Short mmCIF file of N, CA, C and O in Angstrom, two decimals:
data_model
loop_
_atom_site.label_atom_id
_atom_site.label_comp_id
_atom_site.label_asym_id
_atom_site.label_seq_id
_atom_site.Cartn_x
_atom_site.Cartn_y
_atom_site.Cartn_z
N UNK A 13 96.11 89.89 50.89
CA UNK A 13 95.05 89.45 51.79
C UNK A 13 93.80 89.19 50.98
O UNK A 13 93.51 89.89 50.03
N UNK A 14 93.09 88.19 51.41
CA UNK A 14 91.83 87.84 50.77
C UNK A 14 90.82 87.47 51.83
O UNK A 14 91.17 87.11 52.95
N UNK A 15 89.56 87.52 51.44
CA UNK A 15 88.51 87.00 52.30
C UNK A 15 88.77 85.52 52.53
O UNK A 15 89.29 84.83 51.65
N UNK A 16 88.38 85.02 53.68
CA UNK A 16 88.65 83.62 54.02
C UNK A 16 88.02 82.67 53.01
O UNK A 16 88.64 81.71 52.58
N UNK A 17 86.81 82.90 52.61
CA UNK A 17 86.11 82.02 51.67
C UNK A 17 86.08 82.61 50.27
O UNK A 17 85.04 82.64 49.62
N UNK A 18 87.22 83.07 49.80
CA UNK A 18 87.35 83.67 48.47
C UNK A 18 86.91 82.67 47.41
O UNK A 18 87.32 81.50 47.44
N UNK A 19 86.09 83.12 46.47
CA UNK A 19 85.51 82.20 45.49
C UNK A 19 86.14 82.32 44.10
O UNK A 19 85.60 81.82 43.14
N UNK A 20 87.27 82.95 43.98
CA UNK A 20 87.93 83.11 42.68
C UNK A 20 88.61 81.83 42.22
O UNK A 20 88.61 80.80 42.91
N UNK A 21 89.23 81.93 41.06
CA UNK A 21 89.94 80.78 40.48
C UNK A 21 91.14 80.42 41.35
O UNK A 21 91.93 81.27 41.72
N UNK A 22 91.27 79.15 41.65
CA UNK A 22 92.34 78.68 42.52
C UNK A 22 93.18 77.65 41.79
O UNK A 22 92.66 76.74 41.15
N UNK A 23 94.49 77.80 41.90
CA UNK A 23 95.42 76.82 41.35
C UNK A 23 95.99 76.02 42.53
O UNK A 23 96.56 76.60 43.45
N UNK A 24 95.81 74.71 42.47
CA UNK A 24 96.32 73.85 43.54
C UNK A 24 97.49 73.05 42.99
O UNK A 24 97.40 72.46 41.91
N UNK A 25 98.59 73.05 43.75
CA UNK A 25 99.75 72.27 43.34
C UNK A 25 100.62 71.97 44.55
O UNK A 25 100.46 72.59 45.60
N UNK A 26 101.50 71.03 44.37
CA UNK A 26 102.43 70.68 45.45
C UNK A 26 103.74 71.44 45.22
O UNK A 26 104.30 71.41 44.13
N UNK A 27 104.18 72.11 46.26
CA UNK A 27 105.45 72.82 46.24
C UNK A 27 106.28 72.24 47.38
O UNK A 27 105.76 72.02 48.48
N UNK A 28 107.53 71.99 47.12
CA UNK A 28 108.39 71.25 48.06
C UNK A 28 108.36 71.80 49.49
O UNK A 28 108.23 71.04 50.43
N UNK A 29 108.45 73.08 49.68
CA UNK A 29 108.56 73.64 51.02
C UNK A 29 107.21 74.03 51.63
O UNK A 29 107.17 74.47 52.77
N UNK A 30 106.14 73.88 50.90
CA UNK A 30 104.81 74.22 51.41
C UNK A 30 104.31 73.06 52.26
O UNK A 30 104.39 71.89 51.87
N UNK A 31 103.79 73.38 53.45
CA UNK A 31 103.38 72.35 54.40
C UNK A 31 102.09 71.65 53.99
O UNK A 31 101.77 70.59 54.53
N UNK A 32 101.34 72.21 53.07
CA UNK A 32 100.08 71.65 52.61
C UNK A 32 100.01 71.84 51.10
O UNK A 32 101.01 72.24 50.49
N UNK A 33 98.88 71.58 50.51
CA UNK A 33 98.71 71.87 49.09
C UNK A 33 98.80 73.39 48.92
O UNK A 33 98.15 74.13 49.66
N UNK A 34 99.59 73.84 47.99
CA UNK A 34 99.78 75.28 47.77
C UNK A 34 98.63 75.77 46.89
O UNK A 34 98.53 75.42 45.72
N UNK A 35 97.77 76.60 47.47
CA UNK A 35 96.63 77.16 46.75
C UNK A 35 96.92 78.63 46.46
O UNK A 35 97.05 79.42 47.38
N UNK A 36 97.01 78.96 45.18
CA UNK A 36 97.27 80.34 44.79
C UNK A 36 96.11 80.85 43.96
O UNK A 36 95.45 80.10 43.25
N UNK A 37 95.86 82.16 44.06
CA UNK A 37 94.69 82.74 43.44
C UNK A 37 95.00 83.74 42.32
O UNK A 37 94.09 84.28 41.72
N UNK A 38 96.27 83.98 42.08
CA UNK A 38 96.65 84.86 40.97
C UNK A 38 98.09 84.58 40.59
O UNK A 38 98.83 83.93 41.33
N UNK A 39 98.52 85.05 39.41
CA UNK A 39 99.89 84.80 38.96
C UNK A 39 100.97 85.34 39.89
O UNK A 39 102.05 84.76 40.00
N UNK A 40 100.70 86.44 40.57
CA UNK A 40 101.68 87.02 41.48
C UNK A 40 101.93 86.08 42.66
O UNK A 40 103.08 85.82 43.04
N UNK A 41 100.88 85.52 43.22
CA UNK A 41 101.03 84.56 44.32
C UNK A 41 101.76 83.31 43.85
O UNK A 41 102.62 82.79 44.55
N UNK A 42 101.42 82.83 42.67
CA UNK A 42 102.05 81.63 42.12
C UNK A 42 103.55 81.85 41.92
O UNK A 42 104.37 81.00 42.30
N UNK A 43 103.91 82.99 41.36
CA UNK A 43 105.31 83.30 41.12
C UNK A 43 106.08 83.42 42.44
O UNK A 43 107.21 82.93 42.56
N UNK A 44 105.46 84.03 43.46
CA UNK A 44 106.17 84.19 44.73
C UNK A 44 106.31 82.84 45.46
O UNK A 44 107.31 82.62 46.15
N UNK A 45 105.35 81.95 45.29
CA UNK A 45 105.49 80.61 45.88
C UNK A 45 106.71 79.91 45.29
O UNK A 45 107.45 79.22 46.01
N UNK A 46 106.94 80.09 43.99
CA UNK A 46 108.13 79.51 43.35
C UNK A 46 109.41 80.14 43.89
O UNK A 46 110.42 79.45 44.09
N UNK A 47 109.38 81.44 44.13
CA UNK A 47 110.55 82.14 44.70
C UNK A 47 110.86 81.59 46.09
O UNK A 47 112.01 81.32 46.42
N UNK A 48 109.83 81.41 46.90
CA UNK A 48 110.03 80.88 48.25
C UNK A 48 110.58 79.45 48.21
O UNK A 48 111.45 79.09 49.01
N UNK A 49 110.06 78.65 47.29
CA UNK A 49 110.53 77.27 47.19
C UNK A 49 112.00 77.19 46.80
O UNK A 49 112.71 76.28 47.21
N UNK A 50 112.48 78.17 46.03
CA UNK A 50 113.87 78.17 45.58
C UNK A 50 114.81 78.87 46.57
O UNK A 50 116.03 78.75 46.45
N UNK A 51 114.28 79.58 47.54
CA UNK A 51 115.09 80.35 48.48
C UNK A 51 115.67 79.42 49.56
O UNK A 51 114.94 78.80 50.31
N UNK A 52 117.00 79.33 49.66
CA UNK A 52 117.60 78.43 50.66
C UNK A 52 117.41 78.91 52.10
O UNK A 52 117.57 78.12 53.03
N UNK A 53 117.04 80.18 52.31
CA UNK A 53 116.82 80.70 53.66
C UNK A 53 115.45 80.33 54.22
O UNK A 53 115.18 80.55 55.40
N UNK A 54 114.57 79.81 53.38
CA UNK A 54 113.22 79.45 53.80
C UNK A 54 113.16 77.95 54.05
O UNK A 54 113.47 77.15 53.18
N UNK A 55 112.75 77.58 55.26
CA UNK A 55 112.64 76.17 55.63
C UNK A 55 111.30 75.60 55.16
O UNK A 55 111.24 74.52 54.59
N UNK A 56 110.22 76.33 55.44
CA UNK A 56 108.89 75.91 55.01
C UNK A 56 107.99 77.14 54.99
O UNK A 56 108.31 78.16 55.58
N UNK A 57 106.85 77.01 54.30
CA UNK A 57 105.89 78.11 54.28
C UNK A 57 104.47 77.59 54.18
O UNK A 57 104.23 76.44 53.78
N UNK A 58 103.54 78.44 54.56
CA UNK A 58 102.11 78.14 54.45
C UNK A 58 101.44 79.24 53.64
O UNK A 58 101.81 80.41 53.75
N UNK A 59 100.46 78.85 52.84
CA UNK A 59 99.71 79.81 52.02
C UNK A 59 98.35 80.09 52.66
O UNK A 59 97.76 79.21 53.27
N UNK A 60 97.87 81.30 52.46
CA UNK A 60 96.52 81.69 52.87
C UNK A 60 96.22 81.33 54.32
O UNK A 60 95.31 80.58 54.63
N UNK A 61 96.99 81.91 55.21
CA UNK A 61 96.90 81.64 56.64
C UNK A 61 95.79 82.50 57.24
O UNK A 61 95.79 83.72 57.11
N UNK A 62 94.84 81.84 57.89
CA UNK A 62 93.68 82.52 58.48
C UNK A 62 94.11 83.43 59.62
O UNK A 62 94.87 83.03 60.50
N UNK A 63 93.62 84.66 59.60
CA UNK A 63 93.90 85.63 60.66
C UNK A 63 92.79 85.52 61.70
O UNK A 63 91.75 86.18 61.60
N UNK A 64 92.99 84.68 62.66
CA UNK A 64 91.98 84.39 63.68
C UNK A 64 91.84 85.54 64.66
O UNK A 64 92.83 86.06 65.17
N UNK A 65 90.60 85.95 64.91
CA UNK A 65 90.36 86.96 65.92
C UNK A 65 90.23 88.38 65.39
O UNK A 65 90.12 89.31 66.18
N UNK A 66 90.25 88.59 64.08
CA UNK A 66 90.06 89.93 63.55
C UNK A 66 88.61 90.37 63.75
O UNK A 66 87.69 89.59 63.54
N UNK A 67 88.43 91.61 64.16
CA UNK A 67 87.07 92.12 64.36
C UNK A 67 86.48 92.67 63.08
O UNK A 67 85.27 92.86 62.99
N UNK A 68 87.31 92.92 62.07
CA UNK A 68 86.85 93.53 60.82
C UNK A 68 86.45 92.53 59.75
O UNK A 68 86.15 92.91 58.63
N UNK A 69 86.45 91.23 60.04
CA UNK A 69 86.06 90.23 59.06
C UNK A 69 87.01 89.05 59.06
O UNK A 69 87.98 89.01 59.82
N UNK A 70 86.73 88.09 58.21
CA UNK A 70 87.55 86.88 58.10
C UNK A 70 88.47 87.00 56.90
O UNK A 70 88.02 86.94 55.75
N UNK A 71 89.76 87.16 57.17
CA UNK A 71 90.74 87.34 56.10
C UNK A 71 91.90 86.37 56.28
O UNK A 71 92.09 85.80 57.35
N UNK A 72 92.67 86.21 55.21
CA UNK A 72 93.86 85.38 55.26
C UNK A 72 95.07 86.18 54.79
O UNK A 72 94.94 87.08 53.96
N UNK A 73 96.24 85.84 55.32
CA UNK A 73 97.51 86.39 54.82
C UNK A 73 98.02 85.45 53.74
O UNK A 73 97.81 84.24 53.80
N UNK A 74 98.72 86.00 52.77
CA UNK A 74 99.16 85.20 51.63
C UNK A 74 100.21 84.15 52.00
O UNK A 74 100.07 82.99 51.65
N UNK A 75 101.28 84.55 52.69
CA UNK A 75 102.35 83.60 53.01
C UNK A 75 102.87 83.82 54.43
O UNK A 75 103.18 84.94 54.81
N UNK A 76 102.98 82.74 55.17
CA UNK A 76 103.66 82.71 56.46
C UNK A 76 104.83 81.76 56.29
O UNK A 76 104.64 80.57 56.01
N UNK A 77 106.05 82.28 56.43
CA UNK A 77 107.26 81.51 56.13
C UNK A 77 108.12 81.33 57.38
O UNK A 77 108.32 82.27 58.14
N UNK A 78 108.63 80.12 57.54
CA UNK A 78 109.58 79.85 58.61
C UNK A 78 110.96 79.81 57.98
O UNK A 78 111.21 79.05 57.05
N UNK A 79 111.85 80.65 58.50
CA UNK A 79 113.22 80.70 57.99
C UNK A 79 114.07 79.62 58.65
O UNK A 79 113.70 79.05 59.67
N UNK A 80 115.23 79.36 58.07
CA UNK A 80 116.12 78.33 58.60
C UNK A 80 116.68 78.70 59.97
O UNK A 80 117.08 77.82 60.73
N UNK A 81 116.71 79.99 60.31
CA UNK A 81 117.21 80.41 61.62
C UNK A 81 116.11 80.36 62.70
O UNK A 81 116.34 80.75 63.83
N UNK A 82 114.91 79.91 62.33
CA UNK A 82 113.83 79.75 63.30
C UNK A 82 112.87 80.92 63.40
O UNK A 82 111.86 80.84 64.09
N UNK A 83 113.17 82.03 62.74
CA UNK A 83 112.28 83.18 62.76
C UNK A 83 111.23 83.04 61.66
O UNK A 83 111.34 82.20 60.77
N UNK A 84 110.22 83.89 61.74
CA UNK A 84 109.13 83.86 60.77
C UNK A 84 109.06 85.17 60.00
O UNK A 84 109.49 86.22 60.48
N UNK A 85 108.49 85.08 58.80
CA UNK A 85 108.22 86.27 58.01
C UNK A 85 106.86 86.10 57.34
O UNK A 85 106.42 84.98 57.08
N UNK A 86 106.20 87.22 57.09
CA UNK A 86 104.89 87.23 56.44
C UNK A 86 104.99 88.08 55.19
O UNK A 86 105.61 89.16 55.21
N UNK A 87 104.40 87.61 54.11
CA UNK A 87 104.37 88.37 52.86
C UNK A 87 102.95 88.41 52.32
O UNK A 87 102.25 87.40 52.28
N UNK A 88 102.54 89.60 51.91
CA UNK A 88 101.25 89.83 51.27
C UNK A 88 101.51 90.21 49.82
O UNK A 88 102.38 91.04 49.54
N UNK A 89 100.79 89.61 48.89
CA UNK A 89 100.94 89.90 47.46
C UNK A 89 99.90 90.92 47.03
O UNK A 89 98.70 90.72 47.25
N UNK A 90 100.39 92.02 46.42
CA UNK A 90 99.50 93.10 45.99
C UNK A 90 99.94 93.58 44.61
O UNK A 90 101.14 93.80 44.39
N UNK A 91 98.99 93.73 43.72
CA UNK A 91 99.31 94.30 42.41
C UNK A 91 99.51 95.80 42.54
O UNK A 91 98.81 96.48 43.29
N UNK A 92 100.48 96.31 41.80
CA UNK A 92 100.83 97.72 41.85
C UNK A 92 99.62 98.63 41.61
O UNK A 92 99.46 99.65 42.25
N UNK A 93 98.74 98.23 40.70
CA UNK A 93 97.58 99.05 40.36
C UNK A 93 96.58 99.15 41.52
O UNK A 93 95.77 100.07 41.56
N UNK A 94 96.64 98.22 42.45
CA UNK A 94 95.71 98.22 43.58
C UNK A 94 96.35 98.66 44.89
O UNK A 94 95.68 98.72 45.92
N UNK A 95 97.61 98.98 44.84
CA UNK A 95 98.37 99.24 46.06
C UNK A 95 97.84 100.43 46.86
O UNK A 95 97.79 100.39 48.08
N UNK A 96 97.44 101.49 46.19
CA UNK A 96 97.02 102.70 46.91
C UNK A 96 95.51 102.83 47.09
O UNK A 96 95.04 103.89 47.50
N UNK A 97 94.78 101.81 46.79
CA UNK A 97 93.33 101.85 47.01
C UNK A 97 93.08 101.80 48.51
O UNK A 97 93.70 101.03 49.25
N UNK A 98 92.16 102.63 49.01
CA UNK A 98 91.95 102.74 50.46
C UNK A 98 91.64 101.41 51.16
O UNK A 98 92.15 101.14 52.24
N UNK A 99 90.85 100.55 50.54
CA UNK A 99 90.52 99.28 51.18
C UNK A 99 91.76 98.39 51.29
O UNK A 99 91.97 97.72 52.32
N UNK A 100 92.60 98.38 50.27
CA UNK A 100 93.83 97.59 50.33
C UNK A 100 94.78 98.12 51.38
O UNK A 100 95.43 97.33 52.09
N UNK A 101 94.89 99.42 51.48
CA UNK A 101 95.75 100.02 52.51
C UNK A 101 95.27 99.59 53.89
O UNK A 101 96.05 99.19 54.76
N UNK A 102 93.96 99.63 54.09
CA UNK A 102 93.38 99.24 55.38
C UNK A 102 93.64 97.76 55.68
O UNK A 102 94.02 97.40 56.80
N UNK A 103 93.46 96.90 54.69
CA UNK A 103 93.68 95.46 54.89
C UNK A 103 95.15 95.15 55.17
O UNK A 103 95.47 94.33 56.04
N UNK A 104 96.05 95.80 54.44
CA UNK A 104 97.48 95.57 54.66
C UNK A 104 97.90 96.02 56.06
O UNK A 104 98.68 95.34 56.74
N UNK A 105 97.39 97.16 56.48
CA UNK A 105 97.72 97.66 57.82
C UNK A 105 97.16 96.73 58.90
O UNK A 105 97.80 96.46 59.91
N UNK A 106 95.97 96.20 58.66
CA UNK A 106 95.36 95.25 59.59
C UNK A 106 96.23 93.99 59.70
O UNK A 106 96.47 93.49 60.80
N UNK A 107 96.72 93.49 58.57
CA UNK A 107 97.59 92.32 58.57
C UNK A 107 98.89 92.61 59.30
O UNK A 107 99.35 91.81 60.12
N UNK A 108 99.50 93.75 59.02
CA UNK A 108 100.77 94.11 59.66
C UNK A 108 100.62 94.16 61.18
O UNK A 108 101.43 93.60 61.92
N UNK A 109 99.54 94.80 61.65
CA UNK A 109 99.31 94.90 63.10
C UNK A 109 99.02 93.53 63.72
O UNK A 109 99.46 93.24 64.83
N UNK A 110 98.28 92.70 63.00
CA UNK A 110 97.96 91.36 63.48
C UNK A 110 99.24 90.57 63.74
O UNK A 110 99.42 89.98 64.80
N UNK A 111 100.14 90.55 62.77
CA UNK A 111 101.37 89.77 62.90
C UNK A 111 102.34 90.41 63.88
O UNK A 111 103.05 89.71 64.60
N UNK A 112 102.39 91.73 63.93
CA UNK A 112 103.25 92.42 64.89
C UNK A 112 102.82 92.08 66.31
O UNK A 112 103.65 91.84 67.19
N UNK A 113 101.51 92.03 66.53
CA UNK A 113 100.97 91.68 67.84
C UNK A 113 101.37 90.26 68.24
O UNK A 113 101.47 89.94 69.42
N UNK A 114 101.63 89.39 67.28
CA UNK A 114 102.02 88.01 67.53
C UNK A 114 103.54 87.82 67.47
O UNK A 114 104.03 86.71 67.42
N UNK A 115 104.29 88.92 67.43
CA UNK A 115 105.74 88.84 67.52
C UNK A 115 106.48 88.69 66.20
O UNK A 115 107.69 88.47 66.21
N UNK A 116 105.80 88.80 65.08
CA UNK A 116 106.47 88.69 63.78
C UNK A 116 106.69 90.09 63.23
O UNK A 116 105.74 90.78 62.85
N UNK A 117 107.96 90.50 63.19
CA UNK A 117 108.29 91.84 62.73
C UNK A 117 108.71 91.87 61.27
O UNK A 117 108.71 92.93 60.64
N UNK A 118 109.06 90.73 60.71
CA UNK A 118 109.46 90.66 59.30
C UNK A 118 108.20 90.49 58.45
O UNK A 118 107.80 89.39 58.09
N UNK A 119 107.56 91.62 58.17
CA UNK A 119 106.32 91.65 57.39
C UNK A 119 106.58 92.51 56.16
O UNK A 119 107.24 93.53 56.25
N UNK A 120 106.06 92.09 55.02
CA UNK A 120 106.27 92.90 53.82
C UNK A 120 105.27 92.59 52.72
O UNK A 120 104.48 91.66 52.82
N UNK A 121 105.34 93.41 51.69
CA UNK A 121 104.48 93.26 50.52
C UNK A 121 105.30 92.79 49.33
O UNK A 121 106.43 93.21 49.15
N UNK A 122 104.68 91.95 48.51
CA UNK A 122 105.26 91.53 47.24
C UNK A 122 104.45 92.24 46.18
O UNK A 122 103.23 92.09 46.12
N UNK A 123 105.14 93.03 45.35
CA UNK A 123 104.46 93.85 44.34
C UNK A 123 104.98 93.46 42.96
O UNK A 123 106.17 93.23 42.79
N UNK A 124 104.06 93.40 42.00
CA UNK A 124 104.47 93.02 40.64
C UNK A 124 105.35 94.10 40.02
O UNK A 124 105.36 95.25 40.46
N UNK A 125 106.08 93.71 38.99
CA UNK A 125 106.97 94.64 38.30
C UNK A 125 106.16 95.71 37.58
O UNK A 125 105.06 95.47 37.13
N UNK A 126 106.76 96.86 37.46
CA UNK A 126 106.11 97.95 36.73
C UNK A 126 106.21 97.66 35.24
O UNK A 126 107.27 97.29 34.74
N UNK A 127 105.11 97.82 34.54
CA UNK A 127 105.10 97.55 33.09
C UNK A 127 104.82 98.79 32.31
O UNK A 127 104.25 99.71 32.71
#
């Protein structure tokens, strides 16, 4: 999750299954976009989807994916070193509840490999 108007470095590129220009803000997001593009179970996906109606601020979810069976899944990218920080825990829980309220139960985190 990121602030809606995040001002960090952005990589813009075209990915086959992405419905718009794929904008990624870190190597973990970029790598997962490639994984989604190669996954035959994913029909299409969107990056940095705005969470409309949050009372705690303007945030985006990293990936909203439509599967070939018509269901949706949401993935948030988090670095292992930041996973247990209180603010990240709060943001991830906020995202999970937001999507659960909208009927998407396949929600998860993408975490980098342990080094």
